[in-house]
Structure formats: C-alpha cells, structure tokens
Amino acid sequence: MADNIIQFKKNENMIIPDEPVIPYIKGDGIGPEIWDAAQKVVNKSIIFTYNGKKNIQWLEIPGGEKSYKATGEYLPQESIDAIKKYSIAVKGPLATPVGGGIRSLNVHLRQTFDLYANIRPIEYIDFVPSPMKHPEKIKMVIFRENTEDVYSGIEWEAGTKEASEIISFIRKKTGKALPKDSGIGIKPISEGNSKRLVARAISYAIEKKLSSVTLMHKGNIMKYTEGAFRKWGYEIAKELFNENTITEKDLIEQYQGNCPENKIIIKDRIADMLFQDVLIKPEEYHVIAAPNLNGDYLSDALAAQVGGLGLAPGANLGYENAIFEPVHGTAPSIAGKNLANPGSLILTCAMMLDFIGWVDSAQKIRSAIQHTIKNKTVTEDLAMQMKGAKKLGCKEFADAIIANIK
Ligand code: NAI
C-alpha cells in the first residue's frame, strides 16, 4: 500500500505513484449524486488518457450527516487519519451541523490540516450563459487566506459577560463607548499567515506565467488588519520574489507603464473598488490574494459572472495536505432529485489531477465539459439561462460529458 501513497512534504517535490489512493467524502445534500457523476467522468478520462497505466484507487471515508447517523460523529478520527496518510483528498459539500460540537466541518478540516490557501480559479467556459457582455475576459485565480480573519470564529453574543468585559476594555483603552448591546467578533490577521498566503499566490503566478498579483484589502478603514495584509504582501514580494516582481508604482514611475519581460506586477486594490473593476475591466486581474472574508465574497460574485456555483471548483492547500472541494454547498432544496450540476465537482477533480501532474486527463475533462455545454445539453441551472437547451439530469449530464471525452 505504501507504494500507493502520494508523498507530499514541505519544500520537497511531490512523489505521485501511478495508482495513488485518494480518500473522498461524498458529502451531504447533493453530495452523493454529484459525487457518483463526477467519479464516473474522472475515471473515464483517466482510462482514456493513460490506457490503464495510471489509475486512482478511490477510498471512501466517512464525513457529514451520513457519518453522524452511523457513528455519532460528523468527522470520525479514521477520516482525519486517512487524509493525513494519503495527503490529498476530495470532498463534496458538507452541511454545517446545527448545535454540534464543531462550528463548521469545513472550517474544522481546514484548520486541522492547516490548509492555509483556499484557491478558487474563475474561468469562463465557452457557451456558458453569463450576465456579462464579455465573460471571456474573466480568467482569475483567487488565493483566499483560509485560517484566520472571520474564520478564527472568535465571537461573543450581545449581553454576555464576555462581550461586556470587552466593551469595558475598549472604553478603557480607546475612550470609545460601544453600545452595551453590541455583539463582539474578533478579526485577527497575522503577518505570518498573510505572508505565506501571498507567497503562494506569487509562486503560482510565476509558475503559470501570469502577469499580475493583486492584494485585495479594506486597509483604508482597518489599518492594522486589512491594511497590514497589504503591507505584508508587498514585503514578502520583495523579500522572496524581488527578481520576478515589480510593484505597480515602479511600473509607472520607473518603466513608463511598460512591464519588463518575465516580471509580475504586484498591485493592490481596496475591496469595494475591486468588485467594480472585476466587472468593468476583468482583463486587468490575474491572481488575487485576499484575506478570508473578502476572498469569499469575491469568489462567489466572480463565479456568478462565469456561470454560477454549478461550475465553480476549489482547493484548500497546506504544506503537506490538500483537500479539493467545490465552492458551493449542499443545495438542500434540489438534493436527491437528480437536478444538481456536477460540473463544480468534476472541475474540482480536474484541479486535483492538475495538482498531481495528470494534466492531460484534466484537460480532456475540461474540453468534454465545454463540448457538452456547446451542444446545449446541460443541467437545469444552466438550461434555464440558455435558449434552446436540452435539460439533463445530474447523471445524464455526466453521461453526456463522458461521451465527449476525446
Ligand atoms: P449552496 O451553495 O448550497 O446553494 C446556493 C444556491 O446555489 C442554491 O440555490 C442551490 O440550489 C444552488 N446550487 C448550489 N450548488 C449547485 C449545483 N451544484 N447545481 C445546481 N445548483 C446549485 O449554499 P447555501 O444554501 O448557503 O448552503 C447550504 C448548506 O451548505 C449549508 O449547510 C452550508 O453551511 C453548506 N455549505 C457547505 C459548503 C462546503 O461544504 N464547502 C460551502 C457552502 C455552504
């Protein structure tokens, strides 16, 4: 079995066996149906690409409501151990347990494995219905900090002893009198976590030969959290990537706006303005590095610009583990009805294949999805926005994609 374990260690090259074991959690709500659809597509593409020389040994591990019913635990230790052992996992959406010991399973997983970078590529697939005039100009990858900011989950309800202690502390330290009935939330943003996130975003831009990395922040208002994220972002660009990067300021002042070859432009934008820019001039943005909450908002808005949550993949990367998952949730209102779009999970698996270097297979999947959408054979979420489309169920959409793998 050791031969089938992906070796993924900090600062070392990954070692990928030809038949790696990859654990997966089907997830709640639409999870099981999109999982079954996605797995068929991925397996077909791998067989088609590698003729049996490569193959994934999928290992189902418990997680979510199904696991809770069977074992009394939302995320049993055996699942944590399997992800630790096999390094890379794929998961469907998980419902946030109500009243459970864990605030959110997703947050718990990301924190357990220190999956500090949430990566969400946003790319237009030809023929997908979009509210944009030129959706083809959108090609961005968001690197969202995944461990702190609002994900720290530190809050006190209005009226509690803790909230009133903090309100008194703030009055003493700043002279500001907050309303006594305030709830209090803490938003920590640290130098180390900001720098490692921005460093990963810049490394990615260098590797993929992308032209810019934008630091998204609200530093004009929150100077020591969001503003500091911006400052630390510029610092790490200089410390680690001075050879490969120039700032936008240098570009204008020293290079008259002409970017030297092989240099990546590091720029920053205030969050509200960036929302406007990605609508008006999306072609100016390539990689965006953002603190947790900003990144969450922006990625859903951008997903809507290129076809919605049904086609939005994502990954959570740490130093020694990675968990790939679609951006969307469990979509309870359509669960179990064969209506869900498995596209996000299929594209998520394609991202995973890219990550382990099986790029030909990933590319075949993307082409097949594009072909299927071009044929106007799509799930309901896309069909209702397309003229003359044939509406397919989740399962049938996967079959149509499989038929287009070439
Ligand atoms: P959601 O993403 O489940 O649904 C939002 C809207 O998008 C709904 O109208 C839904 O029907 C539609 N939608 C989502 N995925 C779709 C797909 N594949 N095909 C077609 N339509 C799709 O978000 P919501 O309703 O806020 O959350 C529901 C549950 O999911 C909550 O318990 C939440 O905590 C959880 N959640 C889990 C996530 C994860 O596991 N990573 C991420 C987001 C939410």
PDB file of C-alpha atoms in Angstrom, residues 115-385:
ATOM      1  CA  LEU A 115      -4.890  24.272   4.704  1.00  0.00           C
ATOM      2  CA  TYR A 116      -3.979  27.917   4.627  1.00  0.00           C
ATOM      3  CA  ALA A 117      -4.682  28.697   0.982  1.00  0.00           C
ATOM      4  CA  ASN A 118      -8.161  28.396  -0.469  1.00  0.00           C
ATOM      5  CA  ILE A 119      -7.739  28.520  -4.222  1.00  0.00           C
ATOM      6  CA  ARG A 120     -10.653  29.309  -6.480  1.00  0.00           C
ATOM      7  CA  PRO A 121      -9.993  29.621 -10.207  1.00  0.00           C
ATOM      8  CA  ILE A 122     -12.605  31.588 -12.120  1.00  0.00           C
ATOM      9  CA  GLU A 123     -12.517  30.984 -15.827  1.00  0.00           C
ATOM     10  CA  TYR A 124     -15.177  31.331 -18.450  1.00  0.00           C
ATOM     11  CA  ILE A 125     -16.079  28.182 -20.347  1.00  0.00           C
ATOM     12  CA  ASP A 126     -17.284  28.977 -23.877  1.00  0.00           C
ATOM     13  CA  PHE A 127     -21.048  28.887 -24.385  1.00  0.00           C
ATOM     14  CA  VAL A 128     -21.940  29.031 -20.688  1.00  0.00           C
ATOM     15  CA  PRO A 129     -24.731  31.574 -20.137  1.00  0.00           C
ATOM     16  CA  SER A 130     -23.380  34.634 -18.333  1.00  0.00           C
ATOM     17  CA  PRO A 131     -24.770  38.018 -17.297  1.00  0.00           C
ATOM     18  CA  MET A 132     -21.551  39.646 -18.599  1.00  0.00           C
ATOM     19  CA  LYS A 133     -21.119  41.161 -22.075  1.00  0.00           C
ATOM     20  CA  HIS A 134     -17.589  39.758 -22.316  1.00  0.00           C
ATOM     21  CA  PRO A 135     -17.301  36.888 -19.867  1.00  0.00           C
ATOM     22  CA  GLU A 136     -14.384  35.523 -21.892  1.00  0.00           C
ATOM     23  CA  LYS A 137     -12.238  38.303 -20.418  1.00  0.00           C
ATOM     24  CA  ILE A 138     -12.527  36.733 -16.965  1.00  0.00           C
ATOM     25  CA  LYS A 139      -9.609  34.486 -16.109  1.00  0.00           C
ATOM     26  CA  MET A 140      -8.564  34.848 -12.499  1.00  0.00           C
ATOM     27  CA  VAL A 141      -7.433  32.717  -9.614  1.00  0.00           C
ATOM     28  CA  ILE A 142      -8.311  33.763  -6.099  1.00  0.00           C
ATOM     29  CA  PHE A 143      -5.973  32.843  -3.245  1.00  0.00           C
ATOM     30  CA  ARG A 144      -8.042  33.297  -0.129  1.00  0.00           C
ATOM     31  CA  GLU A 145      -6.488  33.092   3.347  1.00  0.00           C
ATOM     32  CA  ASN A 146      -8.114  30.115   4.976  1.00  0.00           C
ATOM     33  CA  THR A 147      -7.260  30.099   8.682  1.00  0.00           C
ATOM     34  CA  GLU A 148      -7.897  33.484  10.263  1.00  0.00           C
ATOM     35  CA  ASP A 149      -9.858  36.742   9.852  1.00  0.00           C
ATOM     36  CA  VAL A 150     -13.530  35.722  10.293  1.00  0.00           C
ATOM     37  CA  TYR A 151     -12.508  32.032  10.200  1.00  0.00           C
ATOM     38  CA  SER A 152     -10.939  32.462  13.626  1.00  0.00           C
ATOM     39  CA  GLY A 153     -14.553  32.122  14.801  1.00  0.00           C
ATOM     40  CA  ILE A 154     -13.997  34.243  17.921  1.00  0.00           C
ATOM     41  CA  GLU A 155     -17.268  35.930  18.851  1.00  0.00           C
ATOM     42  CA  TRP A 156     -19.341  36.803  21.895  1.00  0.00           C
ATOM     43  CA  GLU A 157     -23.067  37.273  21.844  1.00  0.00           C
ATOM     44  CA  ALA A 158     -24.539  40.629  22.807  1.00  0.00           C
ATOM     45  CA  GLY A 159     -25.385  40.793  26.507  1.00  0.00           C
ATOM     46  CA  THR A 160     -22.913  38.128  27.655  1.00  0.00           C
ATOM     47  CA  LYS A 161     -20.392  38.733  30.434  1.00  0.00           C
ATOM     48  CA  GLU A 162     -17.535  38.343  27.924  1.00  0.00           C
ATOM     49  CA  ALA A 163     -18.998  40.869  25.500  1.00  0.00           C
ATOM     50  CA  SER A 164     -19.472  43.421  28.262  1.00  0.00           C
ATOM     51  CA  GLU A 165     -15.916  42.836  29.565  1.00  0.00           C
ATOM     52  CA  ILE A 166     -14.547  43.553  26.116  1.00  0.00           C
ATOM     53  CA  ILE A 167     -16.750  46.611  25.753  1.00  0.00           C
ATOM     54  CA  SER A 168     -15.318  47.946  29.065  1.00  0.00           C
ATOM     55  CA  PHE A 169     -11.770  47.105  27.923  1.00  0.00           C
ATOM     56  CA  ILE A 170     -12.292  49.013  24.685  1.00  0.00           C
ATOM     57  CA  ARG A 171     -13.667  52.007  26.558  1.00  0.00           C
ATOM     58  CA  LYS A 172     -10.633  51.994  28.869  1.00  0.00           C
ATOM     59  CA  LYS A 173      -8.089  51.628  26.063  1.00  0.00           C
ATOM     60  CA  THR A 174      -9.608  53.822  23.379  1.00  0.00           C
ATOM     61  CA  GLY A 175     -12.160  56.016  25.088  1.00  0.00           C
ATOM     62  CA  LYS A 176     -14.769  54.725  22.630  1.00  0.00           C
ATOM     63  CA  ALA A 177     -18.117  53.797  24.119  1.00  0.00           C
ATOM     64  CA  LEU A 178     -19.648  50.929  22.167  1.00  0.00           C
ATOM     65  CA  PRO A 179     -23.384  50.312  22.594  1.00  0.00           C
ATOM     66  CA  LYS A 180     -23.829  47.942  25.564  1.00  0.00           C
ATOM     67  CA  ASP A 181     -25.933  45.618  23.440  1.00  0.00           C
ATOM     68  CA  SER A 182     -23.132  45.004  20.902  1.00  0.00           C
ATOM     69  CA  GLY A 183     -22.104  41.525  19.884  1.00  0.00           C
ATOM     70  CA  ILE A 184     -18.335  41.326  19.536  1.00  0.00           C
ATOM     71  CA  GLY A 185     -16.327  39.491  16.881  1.00  0.00           C
ATOM     72  CA  ILE A 186     -12.550  39.356  16.630  1.00  0.00           C
ATOM     73  CA  LYS A 187     -10.809  39.666  13.285  1.00  0.00           C
ATOM     74  CA  PRO A 188      -7.161  38.625  13.635  1.00  0.00           C
ATOM     75  CA  ILE A 189      -4.892  38.947  10.596  1.00  0.00           C
ATOM     76  CA  SER A 190      -1.283  37.950  11.209  1.00  0.00           C
ATOM     77  CA  GLU A 191       1.971  38.685   9.442  1.00  0.00           C
ATOM     78  CA  GLY A 192       3.000  35.035   9.107  1.00  0.00           C
ATOM     79  CA  ASN A 193      -0.296  33.806   7.718  1.00  0.00           C
ATOM     80  CA  SER A 194      -0.661  36.747   5.343  1.00  0.00           C
ATOM     81  CA  LYS A 195       2.861  36.362   4.021  1.00  0.00           C
ATOM     82  CA  ARG A 196       2.649  32.620   3.388  1.00  0.00           C
ATOM     83  CA  LEU A 197      -0.634  33.103   1.508  1.00  0.00           C
ATOM     84  CA  VAL A 198       0.692  35.909  -0.672  1.00  0.00           C
ATOM     85  CA  ALA A 199       3.922  33.958  -1.264  1.00  0.00           C
ATOM     86  CA  ARG A 200       1.896  31.004  -2.540  1.00  0.00           C
ATOM     87  CA  ALA A 201      -0.106  33.290  -4.807  1.00  0.00           C
ATOM     88  CA  ILE A 202       3.050  34.831  -6.274  1.00  0.00           C
ATOM     89  CA  SER A 203       4.707  31.413  -6.746  1.00  0.00           C
ATOM     90  CA  TYR A 204       1.611  30.294  -8.611  1.00  0.00           C
ATOM     91  CA  ALA A 205       1.675  33.384 -10.840  1.00  0.00           C
ATOM     92  CA  ILE A 206       5.346  32.746 -11.619  1.00  0.00           C
ATOM     93  CA  GLU A 207       4.768  29.063 -12.368  1.00  0.00           C
ATOM     94  CA  LYS A 208       1.782  29.751 -14.624  1.00  0.00           C
ATOM     95  CA  LYS A 209       3.374  32.838 -16.211  1.00  0.00           C
ATOM     96  CA  LEU A 210       0.530  35.143 -15.198  1.00  0.00           C
ATOM     97  CA  SER A 211       1.007  38.895 -15.366  1.00  0.00           C
ATOM     98  CA  SER A 212      -0.148  40.240 -12.011  1.00  0.00           C
ATOM     99  CA  VAL A 213      -0.966  39.545  -8.384  1.00  0.00           C
ATOM    100  CA  THR A 214      -3.455  41.906  -6.724  1.00  0.00           C
ATOM    101  CA  LEU A 215      -3.689  42.283  -2.952  1.00  0.00           C
ATOM    102  CA  MET A 216      -7.341  42.839  -2.022  1.00  0.00           C
ATOM    103  CA  HIS A 217      -7.970  44.693   1.244  1.00  0.00           C
ATOM    104  CA  LYS A 218     -10.015  47.256   3.089  1.00  0.00           C
ATOM    105  CA  GLY A 219      -6.929  48.913   4.520  1.00  0.00           C
ATOM    106  CA  ASN A 220      -8.301  52.421   4.270  1.00  0.00           C
ATOM    107  CA  ILE A 221     -10.616  51.594   7.179  1.00  0.00           C
ATOM    108  CA  MET A 222      -8.916  48.696   9.022  1.00  0.00           C
ATOM    109  CA  LYS A 223      -5.289  49.687   9.005  1.00  0.00           C
ATOM    110  CA  TYR A 224      -3.797  47.047  11.293  1.00  0.00           C
ATOM    111  CA  THR A 225      -5.586  44.030   9.851  1.00  0.00           C
ATOM    112  CA  GLU A 226      -6.553  44.588   6.211  1.00  0.00           C
ATOM    113  CA  GLY A 227      -4.016  47.387   5.738  1.00  0.00           C
ATOM    114  CA  ALA A 228      -1.339  45.217   7.295  1.00  0.00           C
ATOM    115  CA  PHE A 229      -2.266  42.386   4.887  1.00  0.00           C
ATOM    116  CA  ARG A 230      -1.435  44.767   2.046  1.00  0.00           C
ATOM    117  CA  LYS A 231       1.830  45.892   3.632  1.00  0.00           C
ATOM    118  CA  TRP A 232       2.971  42.329   4.385  1.00  0.00           C
ATOM    119  CA  GLY A 233       2.023  41.284   0.859  1.00  0.00           C
ATOM    120  CA  TYR A 234       4.358  43.874  -0.652  1.00  0.00           C
ATOM    121  CA  GLU A 235       7.059  42.936   1.855  1.00  0.00           C
ATOM    122  CA  ILE A 236       7.039  39.229   1.032  1.00  0.00           C
ATOM    123  CA  ALA A 237       7.060  40.016  -2.697  1.00  0.00           C
ATOM    124  CA  LYS A 238      10.266  41.962  -2.136  1.00  0.00           C
ATOM    125  CA  GLU A 239      11.803  39.504   0.325  1.00  0.00           C
ATOM    126  CA  LEU A 240      11.255  36.333  -1.707  1.00  0.00           C
ATOM    127  CA  PHE A 241      10.487  37.354  -5.271  1.00  0.00           C
ATOM    128  CA  ASN A 242      12.424  40.550  -5.927  1.00  0.00           C
ATOM    129  CA  GLU A 243      13.840  39.104  -9.160  1.00  0.00           C
ATOM    130  CA  ASN A 244      10.418  38.209 -10.522  1.00  0.00           C
ATOM    131  CA  THR A 245       8.185  41.070  -9.431  1.00  0.00           C
ATOM    132  CA  ILE A 246       7.750  44.812  -9.707  1.00  0.00           C
ATOM    133  CA  THR A 247       5.174  46.952  -7.980  1.00  0.00           C
ATOM    134  CA  GLU A 248       2.592  48.873  -9.940  1.00  0.00           C
ATOM    135  CA  LYS A 249       4.145  52.048  -8.575  1.00  0.00           C
ATOM    136  CA  ASP A 250       7.550  51.079 -10.040  1.00  0.00           C
ATOM    137  CA  LEU A 251       5.875  50.141 -13.300  1.00  0.00           C
ATOM    138  CA  ILE A 252       4.529  53.657 -13.689  1.00  0.00           C
ATOM    139  CA  GLU A 253       7.399  55.648 -12.186  1.00  0.00           C
ATOM    140  CA  GLN A 254      10.392  53.701 -13.489  1.00  0.00           C
ATOM    141  CA  TYR A 255       9.157  51.810 -16.529  1.00  0.00           C
ATOM    142  CA  GLN A 256       6.625  54.265 -18.020  1.00  0.00           C
ATOM    143  CA  GLY A 257       3.936  51.590 -17.827  1.00  0.00           C
ATOM    144  CA  ASN A 258       5.868  49.008 -19.891  1.00  0.00           C
ATOM    145  CA  CYS A 259       6.308  45.891 -17.851  1.00  0.00           C
ATOM    146  CA  PRO A 260       9.748  44.307 -18.313  1.00  0.00           C
ATOM    147  CA  GLU A 261       9.697  40.763 -19.620  1.00  0.00           C
ATOM    148  CA  ASN A 262       9.220  37.976 -17.078  1.00  0.00           C
ATOM    149  CA  LYS A 263       8.149  40.339 -14.318  1.00  0.00           C
ATOM    150  CA  ILE A 264       4.909  40.025 -12.414  1.00  0.00           C
ATOM    151  CA  ILE A 265       3.179  43.220 -11.347  1.00  0.00           C
ATOM    152  CA  ILE A 266       2.220  43.364  -7.671  1.00  0.00           C
ATOM    153  CA  LYS A 267      -0.631  45.773  -7.081  1.00  0.00           C
ATOM    154  CA  ASP A 268      -3.320  46.341  -4.500  1.00  0.00           C
ATOM    155  CA  ARG A 269      -6.939  47.352  -4.615  1.00  0.00           C
ATOM    156  CA  ILE A 270      -9.427  48.355  -1.985  1.00  0.00           C
ATOM    157  CA  ALA A 271     -12.094  45.645  -1.779  1.00  0.00           C
ATOM    158  CA  ASP A 272     -15.110  47.716  -2.869  1.00  0.00           C
ATOM    159  CA  MET A 273     -13.251  49.126  -5.830  1.00  0.00           C
ATOM    160  CA  LEU A 274     -12.074  45.680  -6.869  1.00  0.00           C
ATOM    161  CA  PHE A 275     -15.680  44.479  -7.056  1.00  0.00           C
ATOM    162  CA  GLN A 276     -16.274  47.263  -9.557  1.00  0.00           C
ATOM    163  CA  ASP A 277     -13.095  46.586 -11.507  1.00  0.00           C
ATOM    164  CA  VAL A 278     -13.745  42.876 -11.998  1.00  0.00           C
ATOM    165  CA  LEU A 279     -16.978  43.866 -13.709  1.00  0.00           C
ATOM    166  CA  ILE A 280     -15.633  46.715 -15.812  1.00  0.00           C
ATOM    167  CA  LYS A 281     -12.087  45.610 -16.635  1.00  0.00           C
ATOM    168  CA  PRO A 282     -11.625  41.984 -15.610  1.00  0.00           C
ATOM    169  CA  GLU A 283      -8.749  41.554 -18.053  1.00  0.00           C
ATOM    170  CA  GLU A 284      -6.525  43.564 -15.680  1.00  0.00           C
ATOM    171  CA  TYR A 285      -6.694  40.914 -12.942  1.00  0.00           C
ATOM    172  CA  HIS A 286      -4.991  37.526 -12.950  1.00  0.00           C
ATOM    173  CA  VAL A 287      -4.202  36.326  -9.428  1.00  0.00           C
ATOM    174  CA  ILE A 288      -5.945  37.914  -6.458  1.00  0.00           C
ATOM    175  CA  ALA A 289      -4.676  37.350  -2.899  1.00  0.00           C
ATOM    176  CA  ALA A 290      -7.248  38.172  -0.243  1.00  0.00           C
ATOM    177  CA  PRO A 291      -7.962  37.808   3.454  1.00  0.00           C
ATOM    178  CA  ASN A 292     -10.653  35.281   4.302  1.00  0.00           C
ATOM    179  CA  LEU A 293     -13.899  37.239   4.107  1.00  0.00           C
ATOM    180  CA  ASN A 294     -13.013  39.404   1.111  1.00  0.00           C
ATOM    181  CA  GLY A 295     -11.939  36.303  -0.792  1.00  0.00           C
ATOM    182  CA  ASP A 296     -15.187  34.520  -0.010  1.00  0.00           C
ATOM    183  CA  TYR A 297     -17.373  37.368  -1.246  1.00  0.00           C
ATOM    184  CA  LEU A 298     -15.338  37.985  -4.359  1.00  0.00           C
ATOM    185  CA  SER A 299     -15.144  34.362  -5.433  1.00  0.00           C
ATOM    186  CA  ASP A 300     -18.924  33.844  -5.310  1.00  0.00           C
ATOM    187  CA  ALA A 301     -19.504  37.102  -7.210  1.00  0.00           C
ATOM    188  CA  LEU A 302     -16.968  36.087  -9.849  1.00  0.00           C
ATOM    189  CA  ALA A 303     -18.440  32.579 -10.061  1.00  0.00           C
ATOM    190  CA  ALA A 304     -21.791  34.191 -10.887  1.00  0.00           C
ATOM    191  CA  GLN A 305     -20.123  36.168 -13.686  1.00  0.00           C
ATOM    192  CA  VAL A 306     -18.990  32.974 -15.421  1.00  0.00           C
ATOM    193  CA  GLY A 307     -21.944  30.650 -14.963  1.00  0.00           C
ATOM    194  CA  GLY A 308     -22.716  30.310 -11.274  1.00  0.00           C
ATOM    195  CA  LEU A 309     -21.946  27.930  -8.462  1.00  0.00           C
ATOM    196  CA  GLY A 310     -22.654  24.867 -10.594  1.00  0.00           C
ATOM    197  CA  LEU A 311     -19.298  25.369 -12.331  1.00  0.00           C
ATOM    198  CA  ALA A 312     -17.067  26.708  -9.546  1.00  0.00           C
ATOM    199  CA  PRO A 313     -14.185  24.485  -8.395  1.00  0.00           C
ATOM    200  CA  GLY A 314     -11.889  24.986  -5.414  1.00  0.00           C
ATOM    201  CA  ALA A 315      -8.935  23.630  -3.471  1.00  0.00           C
ATOM    202  CA  ASN A 316      -7.567  24.036   0.035  1.00  0.00           C
ATOM    203  CA  LEU A 317      -3.817  23.708   0.144  1.00  0.00           C
ATOM    204  CA  GLY A 318      -1.440  23.355   3.060  1.00  0.00           C
ATOM    205  CA  TYR A 319       2.231  22.385   3.233  1.00  0.00           C
ATOM    206  CA  GLU A 320       1.612  18.641   3.385  1.00  0.00           C
ATOM    207  CA  ASN A 321      -2.071  18.130   2.625  1.00  0.00           C
ATOM    208  CA  ALA A 322      -4.614  19.298   0.109  1.00  0.00           C
ATOM    209  CA  ILE A 323      -8.375  18.933   0.099  1.00  0.00           C
ATOM    210  CA  PHE A 324     -10.202  19.701  -3.129  1.00  0.00           C
ATOM    211  CA  GLU A 325     -13.858  20.746  -2.958  1.00  0.00           C
ATOM    212  CA  PRO A 326     -16.421  22.647  -5.000  1.00  0.00           C
ATOM    213  CA  VAL A 327     -17.242  26.193  -3.899  1.00  0.00           C
ATOM    214  CA  HIS A 328     -20.950  25.502  -3.470  1.00  0.00           C
ATOM    215  CA  GLY A 329     -22.797  23.989  -0.524  1.00  0.00           C
ATOM    216  CA  THR A 330     -25.248  21.128  -0.135  1.00  0.00           C
ATOM    217  CA  ALA A 331     -28.108  22.794  -2.109  1.00  0.00           C
ATOM    218  CA  PRO A 332     -30.749  21.109   0.098  1.00  0.00           C
ATOM    219  CA  SER A 333     -33.728  22.235  -1.998  1.00  0.00           C
ATOM    220  CA  ILE A 334     -32.609  20.164  -5.007  1.00  0.00           C
ATOM    221  CA  ALA A 335     -30.914  17.290  -3.150  1.00  0.00           C
ATOM    222  CA  GLY A 336     -31.869  13.778  -4.185  1.00  0.00           C
ATOM    223  CA  LYS A 337     -33.771  14.973  -7.261  1.00  0.00           C
ATOM    224  CA  ASN A 338     -31.113  14.372  -9.925  1.00  0.00           C
ATOM    225  CA  LEU A 339     -31.190  18.123 -10.673  1.00  0.00           C
ATOM    226  CA  ALA A 340     -27.794  19.278  -9.399  1.00  0.00           C
ATOM    227  CA  ASN A 341     -24.995  20.303 -11.703  1.00  0.00           C
ATOM    228  CA  PRO A 342     -21.994  18.032 -11.030  1.00  0.00           C
ATOM    229  CA  GLY A 343     -19.787  20.458 -13.021  1.00  0.00           C
ATOM    230  CA  SER A 344     -18.149  22.108  -9.997  1.00  0.00           C
ATOM    231  CA  LEU A 345     -17.109  18.801  -8.517  1.00  0.00           C
ATOM    232  CA  ILE A 346     -15.915  17.498 -11.881  1.00  0.00           C
ATOM    233  CA  LEU A 347     -13.827  20.668 -12.393  1.00  0.00           C
ATOM    234  CA  THR A 348     -12.618  20.329  -8.798  1.00  0.00           C
ATOM    235  CA  CYS A 349     -11.373  16.823  -9.627  1.00  0.00           C
ATOM    236  CA  ALA A 350      -9.697  18.264 -12.743  1.00  0.00           C
ATOM    237  CA  MET A 351      -7.874  20.731 -10.479  1.00  0.00           C
ATOM    238  CA  MET A 352      -6.767  17.806  -8.340  1.00  0.00           C
ATOM    239  CA  LEU A 353      -5.492  15.993 -11.440  1.00  0.00           C
ATOM    240  CA  ASP A 354      -3.535  19.117 -12.453  1.00  0.00           C
ATOM    241  CA  PHE A 355      -2.091  19.267  -8.968  1.00  0.00           C
ATOM    242  CA  ILE A 356      -0.751  15.705  -9.193  1.00  0.00           C
ATOM    243  CA  GLY A 357       0.580  16.379 -12.666  1.00  0.00           C
ATOM    244  CA  TRP A 358      -2.042  14.413 -14.630  1.00  0.00           C
ATOM    245  CA  VAL A 359      -2.755  17.475 -16.716  1.00  0.00           C
ATOM    246  CA  ASP A 360      -3.678  15.688 -19.945  1.00  0.00           C
ATOM    247  CA  SER A 361      -6.502  13.930 -18.225  1.00  0.00           C
ATOM    248  CA  ALA A 362      -7.650  17.186 -16.589  1.00  0.00           C
ATOM    249  CA  GLN A 363      -7.611  18.914 -19.953  1.00  0.00           C
ATOM    250  CA  LYS A 364      -9.732  16.195 -21.531  1.00  0.00           C
ATOM    251  CA  ILE A 365     -12.319  16.697 -18.809  1.00  0.00           C
ATOM    252  CA  ARG A 366     -12.446  20.462 -19.391  1.00  0.00           C
ATOM    253  CA  SER A 367     -12.757  20.039 -23.157  1.00  0.00           C
ATOM    254  CA  ALA A 368     -15.540  17.488 -22.715  1.00  0.00           C
ATOM    255  CA  ILE A 369     -17.485  19.833 -20.412  1.00  0.00           C
ATOM    256  CA  GLN A 370     -17.066  22.654 -22.909  1.00  0.00           C
ATOM    257  CA  HIS A 371     -18.257  20.425 -25.732  1.00  0.00           C
ATOM    258  CA  THR A 372     -21.276  19.283 -23.764  1.00  0.00           C
ATOM    259  CA  ILE A 373     -22.271  22.855 -22.945  1.00  0.00           C
ATOM    260  CA  LYS A 374     -21.727  23.893 -26.559  1.00  0.00           C
ATOM    261  CA  ASN A 375     -24.183  21.143 -27.542  1.00  0.00           C
ATOM    262  CA  LYS A 376     -26.676  22.782 -25.173  1.00  0.00           C
ATOM    263  CA  THR A 377     -27.121  19.581 -23.215  1.00  0.00           C
ATOM    264  CA  VAL A 378     -26.937  20.885 -19.663  1.00  0.00           C
ATOM    265  CA  THR A 379     -28.394  20.676 -16.173  1.00  0.00           C
ATOM    266  CA  GLU A 380     -31.315  22.857 -15.135  1.00  0.00           C
ATOM    267  CA  ASP A 381     -29.258  25.699 -13.570  1.00  0.00           C
ATOM    268  CA  LEU A 382     -27.666  26.367 -16.973  1.00  0.00           C
ATOM    269  CA  ALA A 383     -30.631  25.338 -19.159  1.00  0.00           C
ATOM    270  CA  MET A 384     -32.889  27.993 -17.672  1.00  0.00           C
ATOM    271  CA  GLN A 385     -30.468  30.667 -18.868  1.00  0.00           C
TER     272      GLN A 385
END
